[in-house]
């Protein structure tokens, strides 16, 4: 008799099918919710530059190139034109103050000076003659007053004696009247002469003052005219080294022509051109550093030139302390001008990544070094060596700082 065989509900095939379906669904769910779908790019690690973020001293500065110049320079400009009569010192010579460098000759100027000197001397002599006449007139008037006073001194006692005798009727009236008339005449004559002398004296004082002033001015003019010829002799204004263009006897020199300069030896400054963008932040007293012959030196800004030429202005800097030995005029020095006080900050080395990201994000290398992931950051100030990190990075993070040109829009770099 046949027996009905019941089919098994959970056969191996069915279980395997269900498990396979569940596995496929689970895999799809993982891909949908948990899998890393970010775009990836394989890169060679040896072609990358990786820098570590560290805490350190941040100093904001600008690199500039300055030119060494003597701290004191006097330019030799010809005040008077002419021809070179004699060259007393060649370029490169060490001079003392007052040493003759070049002697010029100008016959027309010399004749003009002689004419002016003769005219001034003649005018001065006329003034002196006028003053002499005034003084002689004063002496004559004083002599006249002295003679009158002498007559009065003689006539006064005679007049008094004869008056007493006339009152006693001991002399004639004629004799007394003659003496009295002479005495009164001399008294009136003295009053008139003294009044004239007083007026003449006041006028003479004014005239003498004017004459003295005129003579003093003419004497000064005469000295100035004499100095015109002194200008034909060019002397060293300071002790220093002479620098001139080639000069030779008979060479024509025009008025105002620069013949050279005298530099004070052993004292130097540095002339530095700076972009006008930094003008609001530059002030006297700011410090800078430079390296010369393997040794660091400090400088400070002592003067800011007010004019701007071709988008740049200039400053003078002097060495703060000893100056480097062996520097020469015209030598170039690389400087780092400090724009503010130093502070401790989180620092990221400067690199080519900035032009691709604008400092908004970087690739940060994982701890195991197998990949680098894109991370948003915020940077602050910058100098030639570091960026100031404000957000997004921590000390010890390793960042790819080389160019990102070949990375495209990928968010993960697989390092090989």
Coordinates of C-alpha atoms in Angstrom, one line a residue:
X1 CA 0.0 0.0 0.0
X2 CA 1.3 3.4 -1.0
X3 CA 2.3 5.9 1.7
X4 CA 2.2 9.7 1.2
X5 CA 5.6 11.2 1.7
X6 CA 5.5 14.8 3.2
X7 CA 7.8 17.4 1.6
X8 CA 10.3 19.1 4.0
X9 CA 9.6 22.9 4.5
X10 CA 13.2 23.9 5.1
X11 CA 15.3 22.2 2.6
X12 CA 19.0 23.0 2.2
X13 CA 18.3 24.6 -1.2
X14 CA 15.6 26.9 0.2
X15 CA 17.8 27.9 3.2
X16 CA 20.7 28.6 0.9
X17 CA 18.5 30.6 -1.4
X18 CA 17.1 32.7 1.6
X19 CA 20.6 33.2 3.1
X20 CA 21.9 34.3 -0.3
X21 CA 19.0 36.8 -0.7
X22 CA 19.6 38.2 2.8
X23 CA 23.3 38.5 2.1
X24 CA 22.6 40.4 -1.2
X25 CA 20.1 42.7 0.6
X26 CA 22.5 43.3 3.5
X27 CA 25.3 44.1 1.1
X28 CA 23.2 46.5 -0.8
X29 CA 22.1 48.1 2.5
X30 CA 25.8 48.5 3.6
X31 CA 26.7 50.1 0.3
X32 CA 23.7 52.3 0.6
X33 CA 24.2 53.5 4.2
X34 CA 27.7 52.6 5.4
X35 CA 30.1 52.2 2.5
X36 CA 32.7 55.0 1.8
X37 CA 31.6 56.3 -1.6
X38 CA 34.0 59.2 -1.7
X39 CA 36.1 59.5 -4.9
X40 CA 39.6 58.2 -4.7
X41 CA 42.8 58.6 -6.5
X42 CA 46.0 56.6 -6.3
X43 CA 49.1 58.7 -6.0
X44 CA 52.8 58.0 -5.5
X45 CA 53.9 59.1 -2.1
X46 CA 57.4 59.9 -3.2
X47 CA 56.1 62.7 -5.4
X48 CA 54.4 64.5 -2.5
X49 CA 55.7 66.9 0.1
X50 CA 54.3 66.2 3.6
X51 CA 54.8 68.6 6.5
X52 CA 53.8 68.3 10.2
X53 CA 51.7 70.9 11.9
X54 CA 53.5 72.2 15.0
X55 CA 53.3 74.9 17.6
X56 CA 56.0 77.6 17.3
X57 CA 56.9 81.2 17.3
X58 CA 55.1 83.1 14.4
X59 CA 56.8 86.3 13.3
X60 CA 55.1 88.3 10.5
X61 CA 57.8 89.8 8.2
X62 CA 58.3 90.7 4.6
X63 CA 61.5 89.7 2.7
X64 CA 63.2 92.6 0.9
X65 CA 66.5 93.3 -0.7
X66 CA 68.4 96.4 0.3
X67 CA 71.5 98.1 -1.0
X68 CA 74.4 99.1 1.2
X69 CA 75.2 102.8 1.2
X70 CA 77.5 105.0 3.3
X71 CA 75.7 106.5 6.3
X72 CA 77.0 110.0 5.3
X73 CA 77.5 111.1 1.7
X74 CA 78.4 114.5 0.4
X75 CA 77.9 115.1 -3.3
X76 CA 80.4 117.3 -5.2
X77 CA 78.5 119.7 -7.4
X78 CA 80.2 122.5 -9.4
X79 CA 78.8 125.8 -8.1
X80 CA 80.6 127.7 -10.9
X81 CA 81.3 126.5 -14.4
X82 CA 84.6 126.5 -16.1
X83 CA 87.4 124.3 -17.3
X84 CA 89.5 122.0 -15.1
X85 CA 92.8 123.7 -14.3
X86 CA 94.2 120.9 -12.1
X87 CA 93.1 117.6 -10.6
X88 CA 94.5 117.2 -7.1
X89 CA 92.8 113.9 -6.1
X90 CA 91.8 110.8 -8.0
X91 CA 88.8 108.6 -7.5
X92 CA 89.3 106.3 -4.5
X93 CA 91.6 108.6 -2.6
X94 CA 91.2 109.0 1.1
X95 CA 90.7 112.7 1.9
X96 CA 90.7 114.9 5.0
X97 CA 88.2 117.8 5.4
X98 CA 89.3 120.7 3.3
X99 CA 91.6 118.8 0.9
X100 CA 91.5 120.3 -2.6
X101 CA 90.0 117.9 -5.1
X102 CA 89.7 119.9 -8.4
X103 CA 90.7 123.4 -9.3
X104 CA 88.7 125.2 -12.0
X105 CA 89.5 128.2 -14.2
X106 CA 86.9 130.7 -15.6
X107 CA 88.5 133.9 -17.0
X108 CA 85.2 135.6 -17.6
X109 CA 84.1 135.0 -14.1
X110 CA 87.4 136.1 -12.7
X111 CA 87.3 139.4 -14.7
X112 CA 83.7 140.0 -13.5
X113 CA 84.7 139.4 -9.9
X114 CA 87.6 141.8 -10.2
X115 CA 85.3 144.5 -11.7
X116 CA 82.8 144.0 -8.9
X117 CA 85.5 144.1 -6.3
X118 CA 86.8 147.4 -7.8
X119 CA 83.3 148.9 -7.8
X120 CA 82.6 147.9 -4.3
X121 CA 86.0 149.1 -3.0
X122 CA 85.3 152.5 -4.7
X123 CA 81.9 152.7 -3.1
X124 CA 83.4 151.8 0.3
X125 CA 86.0 154.5 -0.1
X126 CA 83.4 157.1 -0.9
X127 CA 81.5 156.1 2.2
X128 CA 84.6 156.4 4.3
X129 CA 85.4 159.8 2.8
X130 CA 81.9 161.0 3.6
X131 CA 82.2 159.7 7.2
X132 CA 85.5 161.5 7.5
X133 CA 84.0 164.8 6.3
X134 CA 81.2 164.4 8.9
X135 CA 83.7 163.8 11.6
X136 CA 85.9 166.8 10.5
X137 CA 82.8 169.0 10.5
X138 CA 82.0 167.9 14.0
X139 CA 85.5 168.7 15.1
X140 CA 85.3 172.2 13.5
X141 CA 82.1 172.9 15.3
X142 CA 83.5 171.8 18.5
X143 CA 86.6 174.0 18.0
X144 CA 84.3 177.0 17.2
X145 CA 82.4 176.4 20.4
X146 CA 85.6 176.1 22.3
X147 CA 86.8 179.5 20.9
X148 CA 83.5 181.1 21.9
X149 CA 83.6 179.6 25.4
X150 CA 87.2 180.9 25.7
X151 CA 86.1 184.4 24.6
X152 CA 83.2 184.3 27.1
X153 CA 85.5 183.2 29.9
X154 CA 87.7 186.2 29.1
X155 CA 84.9 188.8 28.7
X156 CA 82.8 187.7 31.6
X157 CA 85.2 188.8 34.4
X158 CA 86.1 191.9 32.4
X159 CA 82.4 192.8 32.0
X160 CA 81.8 192.3 35.7
X161 CA 84.8 194.5 36.8
X162 CA 83.9 197.3 34.3
X163 CA 80.3 197.2 35.4
X164 CA 81.4 197.8 39.0
X165 CA 83.7 200.6 37.9
X166 CA 81.1 202.1 35.7
X167 CA 78.6 202.1 38.5
X168 CA 81.1 204.0 40.6
X169 CA 81.7 206.3 37.7
X170 CA 85.4 205.3 37.5
X171 CA 85.4 204.5 33.8
X172 CA 83.8 206.0 30.8
X173 CA 80.5 204.8 29.5
X174 CA 82.0 204.1 26.0
X175 CA 84.5 201.6 27.4
X176 CA 81.9 199.8 29.4
X177 CA 79.4 199.6 26.5
X178 CA 82.1 198.1 24.2
X179 CA 82.9 195.4 26.7
X180 CA 79.2 194.7 27.4
X181 CA 78.5 194.5 23.6
X182 CA 81.4 192.0 23.0
X183 CA 80.2 189.9 26.0
X184 CA 76.6 189.7 24.9
X185 CA 77.6 189.0 21.3
X186 CA 79.6 186.0 22.3
X187 CA 76.8 184.7 24.5
X188 CA 74.3 184.9 21.6
X189 CA 76.9 183.5 19.2
X190 CA 77.4 180.5 21.5
X191 CA 73.6 179.9 21.7
X192 CA 73.3 180.0 17.9
X193 CA 76.4 177.9 17.3
X194 CA 75.4 175.3 20.0
X195 CA 71.9 175.0 18.5
X196 CA 73.4 174.4 15.0
X197 CA 75.9 171.9 16.5
X198 CA 73.1 170.0 18.2
X199 CA 71.0 169.8 15.1
X200 CA 74.0 168.8 13.0
X201 CA 75.0 166.2 15.6
X202 CA 71.5 164.5 15.4
X203 CA 71.7 164.5 11.6
X204 CA 75.3 163.3 11.8
X205 CA 74.4 160.4 14.1
X206 CA 71.7 159.3 11.6
X207 CA 74.1 159.6 8.7
X208 CA 76.8 157.7 10.4
X209 CA 74.4 154.9 11.2
X210 CA 73.3 154.7 7.6
X211 CA 76.9 154.9 6.4
X212 CA 78.0 152.1 8.8
X213 CA 75.2 149.9 7.7
X214 CA 75.9 150.6 4.0
X215 CA 79.6 149.9 4.6
X216 CA 78.9 146.7 6.4
X217 CA 76.7 145.5 3.6
X218 CA 79.2 146.4 1.0
X219 CA 81.9 144.7 3.0
X220 CA 79.8 141.5 3.1
X221 CA 79.1 141.8 -0.6
X222 CA 82.8 142.2 -1.2
X223 CA 83.5 139.0 0.8
X224 CA 80.7 137.2 -1.1
X225 CA 82.2 138.3 -4.4
X226 CA 85.6 137.0 -3.2
X227 CA 84.0 133.7 -2.4
X228 CA 82.9 133.3 -6.0
X229 CA 86.4 132.6 -6.9
X230 CA 86.7 130.2 -4.0
X231 CA 83.9 128.2 -5.6
X232 CA 86.3 127.5 -8.4
X233 CA 88.3 125.3 -6.0
X234 CA 86.3 122.2 -5.0
X235 CA 87.3 120.8 -1.6
X236 CA 86.3 117.8 0.5
X237 CA 83.6 118.8 2.9
X238 CA 84.3 115.8 5.2
X239 CA 86.9 113.2 5.9
X240 CA 86.2 110.2 3.7
X241 CA 86.8 108.4 0.4
X242 CA 86.4 110.1 -2.9
X243 CA 84.4 108.7 -5.8
X244 CA 84.4 110.6 -9.1
X245 CA 83.9 110.1 -12.7
X246 CA 87.1 110.4 -14.9
X247 CA 88.4 114.0 -14.7
X248 CA 91.2 115.5 -16.7
X249 CA 92.7 118.9 -17.2
X250 CA 91.0 121.1 -19.8
X251 CA 87.6 119.3 -19.3
X252 CA 84.6 121.7 -19.4
X253 CA 82.4 121.7 -16.3
X254 CA 79.0 123.3 -16.3
X255 CA 77.4 125.0 -13.3
X256 CA 75.6 122.5 -11.2
X257 CA 77.3 119.5 -12.7
X258 CA 77.9 116.6 -10.3
X259 CA 81.6 115.6 -10.3
X260 CA 81.5 112.9 -7.6
X261 CA 80.9 112.3 -4.0
X262 CA 82.8 111.8 -0.7
X263 CA 81.6 108.9 1.5
X264 CA 82.4 108.5 5.2
X265 CA 84.3 105.3 5.6
X266 CA 83.3 102.6 8.2
X267 CA 79.7 103.8 8.7
X268 CA 76.9 102.3 6.6
X269 CA 73.2 102.2 6.1
X270 CA 70.9 100.1 3.9
X271 CA 68.5 101.6 1.4
X272 CA 65.5 99.4 1.0
X273 CA 62.6 99.7 -1.6
X274 CA 59.3 98.4 -0.3
X275 CA 55.9 97.9 -2.1
X276 CA 53.5 100.7 -1.3
X277 CA 51.0 98.0 -0.1
X278 CA 53.0 97.9 3.2
X279 CA 53.2 101.7 3.6
X280 CA 50.5 101.8 6.4
X281 CA 52.4 99.2 8.4
X282 CA 55.9 100.6 8.1
X283 CA 57.2 103.0 10.7
X284 CA 60.5 104.1 12.1
X285 CA 61.9 101.8 14.7
X286 CA 60.8 98.6 13.1
X287 CA 63.4 95.9 13.2
X288 CA 64.9 93.6 10.5
X289 CA 67.4 90.8 10.3
X290 CA 70.0 89.9 7.7
X291 CA 72.6 87.2 7.4
X292 CA 76.1 88.1 6.2
X293 CA 79.1 85.7 6.1
X294 CA 77.1 83.2 8.2
X295 CA 76.3 85.6 11.0
X296 CA 73.0 87.3 11.8
X297 CA 72.7 91.1 12.2
X298 CA 69.9 93.3 13.3
X299 CA 68.8 96.6 11.7
X300 CA 66.1 99.2 12.4
X301 CA 64.3 101.7 10.2
X302 CA 65.5 105.2 10.8
X303 CA 63.9 107.2 7.9
X304 CA 61.0 106.7 5.6
X305 CA 61.2 108.6 2.3
X306 CA 57.9 110.4 1.6
X307 CA 57.8 109.9 -2.2
X308 CA 56.4 106.8 -4.0
X309 CA 57.9 105.9 -7.4
X310 CA 56.6 103.1 -9.6
X311 CA 54.5 101.7 -6.7
X312 CA 57.4 101.5 -4.3
X313 CA 58.8 103.7 -1.5
X314 CA 62.2 103.6 0.2
X315 CA 63.4 103.5 3.8
X316 CA 66.8 103.8 5.4
X317 CA 67.9 101.2 7.8
X318 CA 70.9 101.3 10.2
X319 CA 72.7 98.4 11.9
X320 CA 71.6 98.0 15.5
X321 CA 75.0 97.4 17.0
X322 CA 78.1 96.4 15.1
X323 CA 78.0 96.4 11.3
X324 CA 79.3 93.4 9.4
X325 CA 83.0 93.5 8.5
X326 CA 83.8 93.5 4.9
X327 CA 80.6 95.0 3.5
X328 CA 81.0 97.5 0.6
X329 CA 79.0 100.3 -0.9
X330 CA 76.6 98.9 -3.5
X331 CA 76.4 95.4 -2.0
X332 CA 72.9 93.8 -1.8
X333 CA 71.6 92.3 1.5
X334 CA 68.6 90.1 1.9
X335 CA 66.4 91.4 4.8
X336 CA 63.5 90.2 6.8
X337 CA 61.5 93.3 8.0
X338 CA 59.4 92.4 11.0
X339 CA 55.9 93.9 10.9
X340 CA 54.8 93.0 14.4
X341 CA 55.5 91.3 17.7
X342 CA 56.2 87.5 17.7
X343 CA 53.7 85.1 19.3
X344 CA 53.3 81.4 19.7
X345 CA 50.8 79.9 17.2
X346 CA 49.9 76.7 15.4
X347 CA 52.1 76.7 12.3
X348 CA 51.7 75.0 8.9
X349 CA 54.7 75.3 6.4
X350 CA 54.1 77.3 3.2
X351 CA 53.6 75.2 0.1
X352 CA 52.1 75.0 -3.4
X353 CA 48.7 73.7 -2.0
X354 CA 47.6 77.3 -1.3
X355 CA 47.2 78.4 -4.9
X356 CA 44.8 75.4 -5.5
X357 CA 42.8 75.6 -2.2
X358 CA 43.0 79.3 -1.2
X359 CA 43.8 78.0 2.3
X360 CA 40.2 76.6 2.8
X361 CA 41.1 72.9 2.8
X362 CA 44.0 70.5 2.7
X363 CA 44.8 66.8 2.4
X364 CA 45.6 65.3 5.9
X365 CA 47.6 62.0 5.9
X366 CA 46.2 59.3 8.1
X367 CA 48.1 57.9 11.1
X368 CA 49.0 54.6 9.2
X369 CA 50.2 56.7 6.2
X370 CA 48.0 54.7 3.7
X371 CA 45.7 57.5 2.6
X372 CA 45.1 61.3 2.8
X373 CA 41.7 62.8 3.3
X374 CA 40.4 66.2 2.4
X375 CA 39.7 68.4 5.4
X376 CA 38.4 72.0 5.8
X377 CA 40.6 74.5 7.6
X378 CA 41.0 78.2 8.2
X379 CA 44.3 80.0 7.9
X380 CA 45.4 83.4 9.3
X381 CA 48.5 85.4 8.8
X382 CA 51.4 84.3 6.6
X383 CA 55.1 84.9 6.3
X384 CA 57.6 83.4 3.8
X385 CA 57.9 80.2 5.9
X386 CA 54.6 79.5 7.7
X387 CA 50.8 80.0 7.8
X388 CA 49.1 80.7 11.0
X389 CA 46.4 77.9 11.5
X390 CA 43.2 79.1 13.1
X391 CA 40.9 76.1 12.7
X392 CA 40.8 72.5 11.4
X393 CA 44.2 71.2 12.3
X394 CA 45.9 69.9 15.5
X395 CA 49.6 69.6 16.5
X396 CA 51.1 66.5 14.9
X397 CA 48.7 66.4 11.9
X398 CA 50.6 65.6 8.7
X399 CA 49.5 67.7 5.7
X400 CA 50.4 67.4 2.0
X401 CA 51.8 70.9 1.2
X402 CA 52.9 70.3 -2.4
X403 CA 50.7 71.3 -5.4
X404 CA 47.2 69.8 -5.8
X405 CA 47.1 70.4 -9.5
X406 CA 46.8 66.7 -10.4
X407 CA 44.3 65.6 -7.7
X408 CA 41.2 66.9 -9.4
X409 CA 38.0 66.7 -7.3
X410 CA 39.0 63.5 -5.5
X411 CA 38.4 63.6 -1.7
X412 CA 40.7 60.7 -0.8
X413 CA 44.2 60.0 -1.9
X414 CA 45.4 56.4 -1.7
X415 CA 49.2 56.6 -1.0
X416 CA 51.3 54.0 -2.7

